[in-house]
PDB file of C-alpha atoms in Angstrom:
ATOM      1  CA  MET A  28       0.000   0.000   0.000  1.00 88.00           C
ATOM      2  CA  GLN A  29       2.883   2.356   0.703  1.00 94.00           C
ATOM      3  CA  GLN A  30       4.089   1.979  -2.890  1.00 96.00           C
ATOM      4  CA  ASN A  31       0.620   2.617  -4.288  1.00 95.00           C
ATOM      5  CA  TYR A  32       0.160   5.706  -2.141  1.00 97.00           C
ATOM      6  CA  ASP A  33       3.584   7.106  -3.020  1.00 97.00           C
ATOM      7  CA  ARG A  34       2.950   6.432  -6.718  1.00 96.00           C
ATOM      8  CA  VAL A  35      -0.410   8.219  -6.714  1.00 96.00           C
ATOM      9  CA  ARG A  36       0.941  11.180  -4.763  1.00 96.00           C
ATOM     10  CA  ALA A  37       3.861  11.455  -7.180  1.00 97.00           C
ATOM     11  CA  LEU A  38       1.463  11.336 -10.144  1.00 95.00           C
ATOM     12  CA  LEU A  39      -0.655  14.128  -8.686  1.00 97.00           C
ATOM     13  CA  THR A  40       2.412  16.247  -8.094  1.00 97.00           C
ATOM     14  CA  ALA A  41       3.695  15.656 -11.626  1.00 97.00           C
ATOM     15  CA  CYS A  42       0.298  16.510 -13.176  1.00 96.00           C
ATOM     16  CA  CYS A  43       0.090  19.708 -11.151  1.00 97.00           C
ATOM     17  CA  ARG A  44       3.578  20.802 -12.152  1.00 96.00           C
ATOM     18  CA  ARG A  45       2.867  20.148 -15.839  1.00 95.00           C
ATOM     19  CA  SER A  46      -0.188  22.387 -15.503  1.00 95.00           C
ATOM     20  CA  GLY A  47       1.643  25.080 -13.560  1.00 96.00           C
ATOM     21  CA  ARG A  48      -0.382  24.412 -10.407  1.00 96.00           C
ATOM     22  CA  ASP A  49       0.566  24.091  -6.761  1.00 97.00           C
ATOM     23  CA  PRO A  50       0.191  20.402  -5.762  1.00 96.00           C
ATOM     24  CA  ALA A  51      -1.332  21.586  -2.487  1.00 97.00           C
ATOM     25  CA  SER A  52      -4.315  22.943  -4.462  1.00 97.00           C
ATOM     26  CA  VAL A  53      -5.496  19.397  -5.325  1.00 98.00           C
ATOM     27  CA  SER A  54      -6.837  17.068  -2.617  1.00 98.00           C
ATOM     28  CA  LEU A  55      -6.768  13.291  -2.944  1.00 98.00           C
ATOM     29  CA  LEU A  56     -10.015  11.513  -2.099  1.00 98.00           C
ATOM     30  CA  ALA A  57      -9.328   7.811  -1.562  1.00 98.00           C
ATOM     31  CA  VAL A  58     -12.306   5.831  -2.875  1.00 97.00           C
ATOM     32  CA  SER A  59     -12.537   2.898  -0.496  1.00 96.00           C
ATOM     33  CA  LYS A  60     -15.754   1.248  -1.692  1.00 94.00           C
ATOM     34  CA  THR A  61     -15.686  -2.578  -1.448  1.00 94.00           C
ATOM     35  CA  HIS A  62     -12.443  -2.432   0.549  1.00 95.00           C
ATOM     36  CA  PRO A  63     -12.476  -3.299   4.274  1.00 95.00           C
ATOM     37  CA  ALA A  64     -11.877  -1.030   7.237  1.00 97.00           C
ATOM     38  CA  ASP A  65      -8.389  -2.510   7.623  1.00 96.00           C
ATOM     39  CA  ALA A  66      -7.473  -1.152   4.181  1.00 96.00           C
ATOM     40  CA  VAL A  67      -8.781   2.293   5.131  1.00 97.00           C
ATOM     41  CA  LEU A  68      -6.779   2.248   8.351  1.00 97.00           C
ATOM     42  CA  GLY A  69      -3.703   1.088   6.470  1.00 97.00           C
ATOM     43  CA  LEU A  70      -3.907   4.080   4.156  1.00 97.00           C
ATOM     44  CA  ALA A  71      -4.746   6.385   7.045  1.00 97.00           C
ATOM     45  CA  ALA A  72      -1.532   5.260   8.743  1.00 96.00           C
ATOM     46  CA  LEU A  73       0.323   6.744   5.760  1.00 97.00           C
ATOM     47  CA  GLY A  74      -1.355  10.107   6.235  1.00 96.00           C
ATOM     48  CA  GLN A  75      -4.529   9.882   4.134  1.00 97.00           C
ATOM     49  CA  ARG A  76      -7.604  11.352   5.836  1.00 97.00           C
ATOM     50  CA  MET A  77     -10.254  11.833   3.104  1.00 98.00           C
ATOM     51  CA  PHE A  78     -12.194   8.700   2.105  1.00 98.00           C
ATOM     52  CA  GLY A  79     -15.021   8.342  -0.404  1.00 98.00           C
ATOM     53  CA  GLU A  80     -17.806   5.767  -0.238  1.00 98.00           C
ATOM     54  CA  ASN A  81     -20.583   4.893  -2.714  1.00 96.00           C
ATOM     55  CA  TYR A  82     -22.802   2.551  -0.714  1.00 95.00           C
ATOM     56  CA  LEU A  83     -24.416   3.638   2.518  1.00 97.00           C
ATOM     57  CA  GLN A  84     -24.561   0.479   4.643  1.00 96.00           C
ATOM     58  CA  GLU A  85     -21.047  -0.556   3.694  1.00 96.00           C
ATOM     59  CA  ALA A  86     -19.841   2.929   4.576  1.00 98.00           C
ATOM     60  CA  LEU A  87     -21.588   3.023   7.953  1.00 98.00           C
ATOM     61  CA  ASP A  88     -20.142  -0.361   8.919  1.00 97.00           C
ATOM     62  CA  LYS A  89     -16.689   0.822   7.890  1.00 97.00           C
ATOM     63  CA  MET A  90     -17.009   4.092   9.778  1.00 97.00           C
ATOM     64  CA  ARG A  91     -17.940   2.281  12.980  1.00 97.00           C
ATOM     65  CA  ALA A  92     -15.053  -0.165  12.596  1.00 97.00           C
ATOM     66  CA  CYS A  93     -12.512   2.585  11.959  1.00 97.00           C
ATOM     67  CA  GLU A  94     -13.813   4.701  14.828  1.00 96.00           C
ATOM     68  CA  ALA A  95     -13.636   1.749  17.208  1.00 96.00           C
ATOM     69  CA  GLU A  96     -10.105   0.844  16.149  1.00 95.00           C
ATOM     70  CA  ARG A  97      -8.547   4.312  15.759  1.00 95.00           C
ATOM     71  CA  PRO A  98     -10.813   7.055  17.149  1.00 92.00           C
ATOM     72  CA  GLU A  99      -7.985   9.572  17.201  1.00 94.00           C
ATOM     73  CA  LEU A 100      -7.649   9.633  13.393  1.00 93.00           C
ATOM     74  CA  SER A 101     -10.669  11.890  12.741  1.00 92.00           C
ATOM     75  CA  LEU A 102     -11.219  10.567   9.224  1.00 97.00           C
ATOM     76  CA  GLU A 103     -13.263  12.693   6.824  1.00 98.00           C
ATOM     77  CA  TRP A 104     -15.950  10.717   5.001  1.00 98.00           C
ATOM     78  CA  HIS A 105     -17.359  11.754   1.609  1.00 98.00           C
ATOM     79  CA  PHE A 106     -20.464  10.203   0.052  1.00 98.00           C
ATOM     80  CA  ILE A 107     -19.933  10.021  -3.713  1.00 97.00           C
ATOM     81  CA  GLY A 108     -22.613   7.604  -4.942  1.00 95.00           C
ATOM     82  CA  PRO A 109     -26.185   8.266  -6.090  1.00 94.00           C
ATOM     83  CA  VAL A 110     -28.302   9.517  -3.193  1.00 96.00           C
ATOM     84  CA  GLN A 111     -31.589   7.676  -2.685  1.00 94.00           C
ATOM     85  CA  SER A 112     -34.418   9.583  -0.988  1.00 94.00           C
ATOM     86  CA  ASN A 113     -34.914   6.927   1.676  1.00 95.00           C
ATOM     87  CA  LYS A 114     -31.250   7.082   2.703  1.00 96.00           C
ATOM     88  CA  THR A 115     -30.728  10.819   3.090  1.00 98.00           C
ATOM     89  CA  ARG A 116     -31.042  10.853   6.896  1.00 98.00           C
ATOM     90  CA  PRO A 117     -28.060   8.591   7.696  1.00 98.00           C
ATOM     91  CA  ILE A 118     -26.055  10.330   4.967  1.00 98.00           C
ATOM     92  CA  ALA A 119     -26.837  13.709   6.507  1.00 98.00           C
ATOM     93  CA  GLU A 120     -25.989  12.387   9.963  1.00 97.00           C
ATOM     94  CA  HIS A 121     -22.688  10.639   9.271  1.00 97.00           C
ATOM     95  CA  PHE A 122     -20.857  12.251   6.352  1.00 98.00           C
ATOM     96  CA  ALA A 123     -18.870  15.473   6.087  1.00 98.00           C
ATOM     97  CA  TRP A 124     -19.387  15.817   2.315  1.00 98.00           C
ATOM     98  CA  VAL A 125     -21.860  14.682  -0.330  1.00 98.00           C
ATOM     99  CA  HIS A 126     -20.550  15.048  -3.885  1.00 98.00           C
ATOM    100  CA  SER A 127     -23.569  13.662  -5.716  1.00 97.00           C
ATOM    101  CA  VAL A 128     -26.514  16.000  -5.105  1.00 97.00           C
ATOM    102  CA  ASP A 129     -28.389  16.423  -8.373  1.00 95.00           C
ATOM    103  CA  ARG A 130     -31.989  17.206  -7.342  1.00 95.00           C
ATOM    104  CA  GLU A 131     -33.603  19.886  -5.229  1.00 96.00           C
ATOM    105  CA  LYS A 132     -35.626  17.239  -3.366  1.00 96.00           C
ATOM    106  CA  ILE A 133     -32.477  15.468  -2.207  1.00 97.00           C
ATOM    107  CA  ALA A 134     -30.880  18.741  -1.136  1.00 98.00           C
ATOM    108  CA  HIS A 135     -33.944  19.679   0.920  1.00 98.00           C
ATOM    109  CA  ARG A 136     -33.952  16.321   2.687  1.00 98.00           C
ATOM    110  CA  LEU A 137     -30.237  16.555   3.495  1.00 98.00           C
ATOM    111  CA  SER A 138     -30.762  20.097   4.780  1.00 98.00           C
ATOM    112  CA  GLU A 139     -33.679  19.137   7.002  1.00 98.00           C
ATOM    113  CA  GLN A 140     -31.959  16.022   8.336  1.00 98.00           C
ATOM    114  CA  ARG A 141     -28.515  17.443   9.094  1.00 98.00           C
ATOM    115  CA  PRO A 142     -28.159  17.297  12.902  1.00 97.00           C
ATOM    116  CA  ALA A 143     -28.256  20.745  14.503  1.00 93.00           C
ATOM    117  CA  GLY A 144     -25.071  20.174  16.482  1.00 91.00           C
ATOM    118  CA  ARG A 145     -22.927  19.338  13.465  1.00 94.00           C
ATOM    119  CA  PRO A 146     -21.204  21.707  11.027  1.00 96.00           C
ATOM    120  CA  PRO A 147     -23.038  22.319   7.745  1.00 97.00           C
ATOM    121  CA  LEU A 148     -22.860  19.412   5.314  1.00 98.00           C
ATOM    122  CA  ASN A 149     -20.533  20.227   2.422  1.00 98.00           C
ATOM    123  CA  VAL A 150     -22.258  19.439  -0.875  1.00 98.00           C
ATOM    124  CA  CYS A 151     -21.362  19.441  -4.542  1.00 98.00           C
ATOM    125  CA  LEU A 152     -23.888  19.613  -7.353  1.00 98.00           C
ATOM    126  CA  GLN A 153     -23.335  16.693  -9.724  1.00 97.00           C
ATOM    127  CA  VAL A 154     -23.472  17.628 -13.399  1.00 97.00           C
ATOM    128  CA  ASN A 155     -23.923  15.251 -16.326  1.00 95.00           C
ATOM    129  CA  VAL A 156     -21.384  16.813 -18.689  1.00 92.00           C
ATOM    130  CA  SER A 157     -21.456  13.835 -21.092  1.00 85.00           C
ATOM    131  CA  GLY A 158     -25.220  13.827 -21.649  1.00 80.00           C
ATOM    132  CA  GLU A 159     -25.488  10.107 -20.877  1.00 72.00           C
ATOM    133  CA  GLY A 160     -29.039   8.968 -20.240  1.00 66.00           C
ATOM    134  CA  SER A 161     -27.946   6.434 -17.629  1.00 64.00           C
ATOM    135  CA  LYS A 162     -25.657   8.813 -15.743  1.00 72.00           C
ATOM    136  CA  SER A 163     -26.666  10.693 -12.598  1.00 82.00           C
ATOM    137  CA  GLY A 164     -26.361  14.447 -12.563  1.00 93.00           C
ATOM    138  CA  CYS A 165     -28.324  17.487 -13.602  1.00 95.00           C
ATOM    139  CA  ALA A 166     -28.049  19.000 -17.084  1.00 95.00           C
ATOM    140  CA  PRO A 167     -25.495  21.811 -17.452  1.00 96.00           C
ATOM    141  CA  GLY A 168     -28.269  24.279 -18.225  1.00 96.00           C
ATOM    142  CA  GLU A 169     -29.913  23.547 -14.879  1.00 96.00           C
ATOM    143  CA  VAL A 170     -26.823  24.354 -12.828  1.00 97.00           C
ATOM    144  CA  PRO A 171     -27.254  28.115 -12.155  1.00 97.00           C
ATOM    145  CA  ALA A 172     -30.824  27.916 -10.844  1.00 97.00           C
ATOM    146  CA  LEU A 173     -30.305  24.696  -8.903  1.00 97.00           C
ATOM    147  CA  ALA A 174     -27.060  25.944  -7.362  1.00 98.00           C
ATOM    148  CA  ARG A 175     -28.776  29.090  -6.073  1.00 97.00           C
ATOM    149  CA  LYS A 176     -31.466  26.970  -4.426  1.00 97.00           C
ATOM    150  CA  LEU A 177     -28.891  24.695  -2.772  1.00 97.00           C
ATOM    151  CA  ALA A 178     -26.821  27.635  -1.550  1.00 97.00           C
ATOM    152  CA  ALA A 179     -29.857  29.049   0.269  1.00 97.00           C
ATOM    153  CA  LEU A 180     -30.616  25.902   2.279  1.00 98.00           C
ATOM    154  CA  PRO A 181     -29.738  25.816   5.981  1.00 97.00           C
ATOM    155  CA  GLY A 182     -27.523  23.022   7.198  1.00 96.00           C
ATOM    156  CA  LEU A 183     -25.709  22.809   3.856  1.00 98.00           C
ATOM    157  CA  THR A 184     -22.731  24.580   2.353  1.00 98.00           C
ATOM    158  CA  LEU A 185     -22.600  24.461  -1.429  1.00 98.00           C
ATOM    159  CA  ARG A 186     -18.902  23.923  -2.171  1.00 98.00           C
ATOM    160  CA  GLY A 187     -18.946  23.438  -5.933  1.00 98.00           C
ATOM    161  CA  LEU A 188     -19.539  20.972  -8.738  1.00 98.00           C
ATOM    162  CA  MET A 189     -18.822  17.299  -9.427  1.00 98.00           C
ATOM    163  CA  ALA A 190     -18.795  15.249 -12.618  1.00 96.00           C
ATOM    164  CA  ILE A 191     -18.125  11.683 -13.737  1.00 94.00           C
ATOM    165  CA  PRO A 192     -17.765  11.971 -17.525  1.00 93.00           C
ATOM    166  CA  GLU A 193     -18.200   9.036 -19.861  1.00 91.00           C
ATOM    167  CA  PRO A 194     -14.868   7.155 -20.056  1.00 92.00           C
ATOM    168  CA  THR A 195     -12.704   7.949 -23.049  1.00 93.00           C
ATOM    169  CA  ASP A 196      -9.010   7.719 -23.944  1.00 95.00           C
ATOM    170  CA  ASP A 197      -9.260  10.939 -25.955  1.00 96.00           C
ATOM    171  CA  MET A 198      -7.344  13.505 -23.896  1.00 95.00           C
ATOM    172  CA  ALA A 199      -8.851  16.410 -25.810  1.00 96.00           C
ATOM    173  CA  LEU A 200     -12.379  15.174 -25.114  1.00 95.00           C
ATOM    174  CA  GLN A 201     -11.531  14.577 -21.453  1.00 96.00           C
ATOM    175  CA  ARG A 202     -10.318  18.148 -21.158  1.00 96.00           C
ATOM    176  CA  ALA A 203     -13.321  19.559 -23.012  1.00 96.00           C
ATOM    177  CA  ARG A 204     -15.757  17.945 -20.567  1.00 96.00           C
ATOM    178  CA  PHE A 205     -13.815  19.049 -17.523  1.00 97.00           C
ATOM    179  CA  ALA A 206     -13.467  22.531 -19.017  1.00 97.00           C
ATOM    180  CA  GLU A 207     -17.251  22.728 -19.222  1.00 97.00           C
ATOM    181  CA  LEU A 208     -17.527  21.982 -15.524  1.00 97.00           C
ATOM    182  CA  ARG A 209     -14.888  24.619 -14.774  1.00 98.00           C
ATOM    183  CA  ARG A 210     -16.771  27.216 -16.828  1.00 98.00           C
ATOM    184  CA  LEU A 211     -19.957  26.397 -14.934  1.00 98.00           C
ATOM    185  CA  LEU A 212     -18.156  26.943 -11.635  1.00 98.00           C
ATOM    186  CA  GLU A 213     -16.786  30.248 -12.914  1.00 98.00           C
ATOM    187  CA  GLN A 214     -20.326  31.255 -13.877  1.00 97.00           C
ATOM    188  CA  LEU A 215     -21.548  30.514 -10.363  1.00 98.00           C
ATOM    189  CA  ARG A 216     -18.765  32.665  -8.963  1.00 98.00           C
ATOM    190  CA  SER A 217     -19.645  35.509 -11.299  1.00 97.00           C
ATOM    191  CA  ASP A 218     -23.242  35.193 -10.059  1.00 96.00           C
ATOM    192  CA  GLY A 219     -21.993  35.808  -6.526  1.00 97.00           C
ATOM    193  CA  LEU A 220     -21.908  32.271  -5.113  1.00 98.00           C
ATOM    194  CA  GLU A 221     -18.916  31.412  -2.924  1.00 97.00           C
ATOM    195  CA  VAL A 222     -17.893  28.082  -4.451  1.00 98.00           C
ATOM    196  CA  ASP A 223     -14.386  26.654  -4.493  1.00 97.00           C
ATOM    197  CA  THR A 224     -14.564  22.963  -5.419  1.00 98.00           C
ATOM    198  CA  LEU A 225     -14.293  20.995  -8.653  1.00 98.00           C
ATOM    199  CA  SER A 226     -14.600  17.306  -7.788  1.00 98.00           C
ATOM    200  CA  MET A 227     -13.521  15.668 -11.018  1.00 97.00           C
ATOM    201  CA  GLY A 228     -10.982  13.186 -12.292  1.00 95.00           C
ATOM    202  CA  MET A 229     -10.198   9.560 -11.506  1.00 94.00           C
ATOM    203  CA  SER A 230      -7.246   7.331 -12.273  1.00 88.00           C
ATOM    204  CA  ALA A 231      -7.779   7.300 -16.043  1.00 89.00           C
ATOM    205  CA  ASP A 232      -8.299  11.033 -16.528  1.00 94.00           C
ATOM    206  CA  LEU A 233      -6.406  12.677 -13.667  1.00 93.00           C
ATOM    207  CA  GLU A 234      -4.116  14.723 -15.866  1.00 94.00           C
ATOM    208  CA  ALA A 235      -6.960  16.230 -17.895  1.00 97.00           C
ATOM    209  CA  ALA A 236      -8.942  17.014 -14.753  1.00 97.00           C
ATOM    210  CA  ILE A 237      -6.014  18.695 -13.019  1.00 97.00           C
ATOM    211  CA  ALA A 238      -5.173  20.673 -16.147  1.00 97.00           C
ATOM    212  CA  GLU A 239      -8.731  22.027 -16.122  1.00 97.00           C
ATOM    213  CA  GLY A 240      -8.756  22.995 -12.462  1.00 97.00           C
ATOM    214  CA  ALA A 241      -9.796  19.976 -10.377  1.00 98.00           C
ATOM    215  CA  THR A 242      -9.513  20.606  -6.646  1.00 98.00           C
ATOM    216  CA  ILE A 243     -10.529  17.074  -5.539  1.00 98.00           C
ATOM    217  CA  VAL A 244      -9.623  13.930  -7.498  1.00 98.00           C
ATOM    218  CA  ARG A 245     -11.171  10.561  -6.659  1.00 97.00           C
ATOM    219  CA  VAL A 246      -8.811   7.570  -6.795  1.00 96.00           C
ATOM    220  CA  GLY A 247      -9.625   4.006  -5.762  1.00 94.00           C
ATOM    221  CA  THR A 248      -8.043   1.032  -7.519  1.00 91.00           C
ATOM    222  CA  ALA A 249      -4.648   2.707  -7.913  1.00 93.00           C
ATOM    223  CA  LEU A 250      -4.514   3.017  -4.121  1.00 95.00           C
ATOM    224  CA  PHE A 251      -6.284  -0.099  -2.850  1.00 93.00           C
ATOM    225  CA  GLY A 252      -5.937  -2.567  -5.726  1.00 87.00           C
ATOM    226  CA  PRO A 253      -8.745  -4.382  -7.593  1.00 83.00           C
ATOM    227  CA  ARG A 254     -12.237  -4.243  -6.120  1.00 74.00           C
ATOM    228  CA  ASP A 255     -14.315  -7.226  -5.066  1.00 68.00           C
ATOM    229  CA  TYR A 256     -17.661  -6.839  -6.860  1.00 62.00           C
ATOM    230  CA  GLY A 257     -19.378  -9.649  -4.995  1.00 61.00           C
ATOM    231  CA  PRO A 258     -22.870  -9.723  -3.444  1.00 56.00           C
ATOM    232  CA  ARG A 259     -23.596  -6.796  -1.155  1.00 49.00           C
ATOM    233  CA  THR A 260     -25.216  -6.788   2.275  1.00 46.00           C
ATOM    234  CA  ASP A 261     -27.688  -4.087   1.214  1.00 49.00           C
ATOM    235  CA  GLY A 262     -28.947  -6.171  -1.708  1.00 42.00           C
ATOM    236  CA  ARG A 263     -27.087  -4.156  -4.350  1.00 43.00           C
ATOM    237  CA  ARG A 264     -23.984  -4.875  -6.320  1.00 36.00           C
ATOM    238  CA  SER A 265     -21.098  -2.458  -6.574  1.00 31.00           C
TER     239      SER A 265
END
């Protein structure tokens, strides 16, 4: 795991330098879905603190295990999968960030269900920049109005935008899609919203995402190794 972590950190640094960016301006979100709490704690021992999860029950079990084993670590948990209406309460109660808000209804539920004693829940508006019918995310044209509504909700802090573009090996196309997300964020800023986050880029398109301004990149397999896509305890498959 040490080699994987060092390799990913070195890649991020190299991509930032090629783009003329400070490596400190890009945060690494370790996507730990399907990997056990021991793997999370192993990476945390190397200094990683931000972890992303896609599936609620798996995440809650992992959080409890990590807290029981190493309560002093203060890990920061990010929910990055599709948010189902019937699961907003535990998401609002247990996570620090939600990257995948794409509907006003979901945002309202998260706002109402965020515990009063906790800091506001950091949220990103997910945008479907590829136009895929099967992909979560709002349409780019919906971003300005929806972002204003999210920014006004109590218990939430709108941090920025997230995207998971359709996979492609075409670097120019990768950059074009990420550039669209960056332009949308710039539009929100020009409209007076205080947003600072572009959650975009995974192992296969890190360089394009960083070149276009990513502030959080989501990396899983390159850190933890291959995933086990076996049967899930919540009845879903990864």
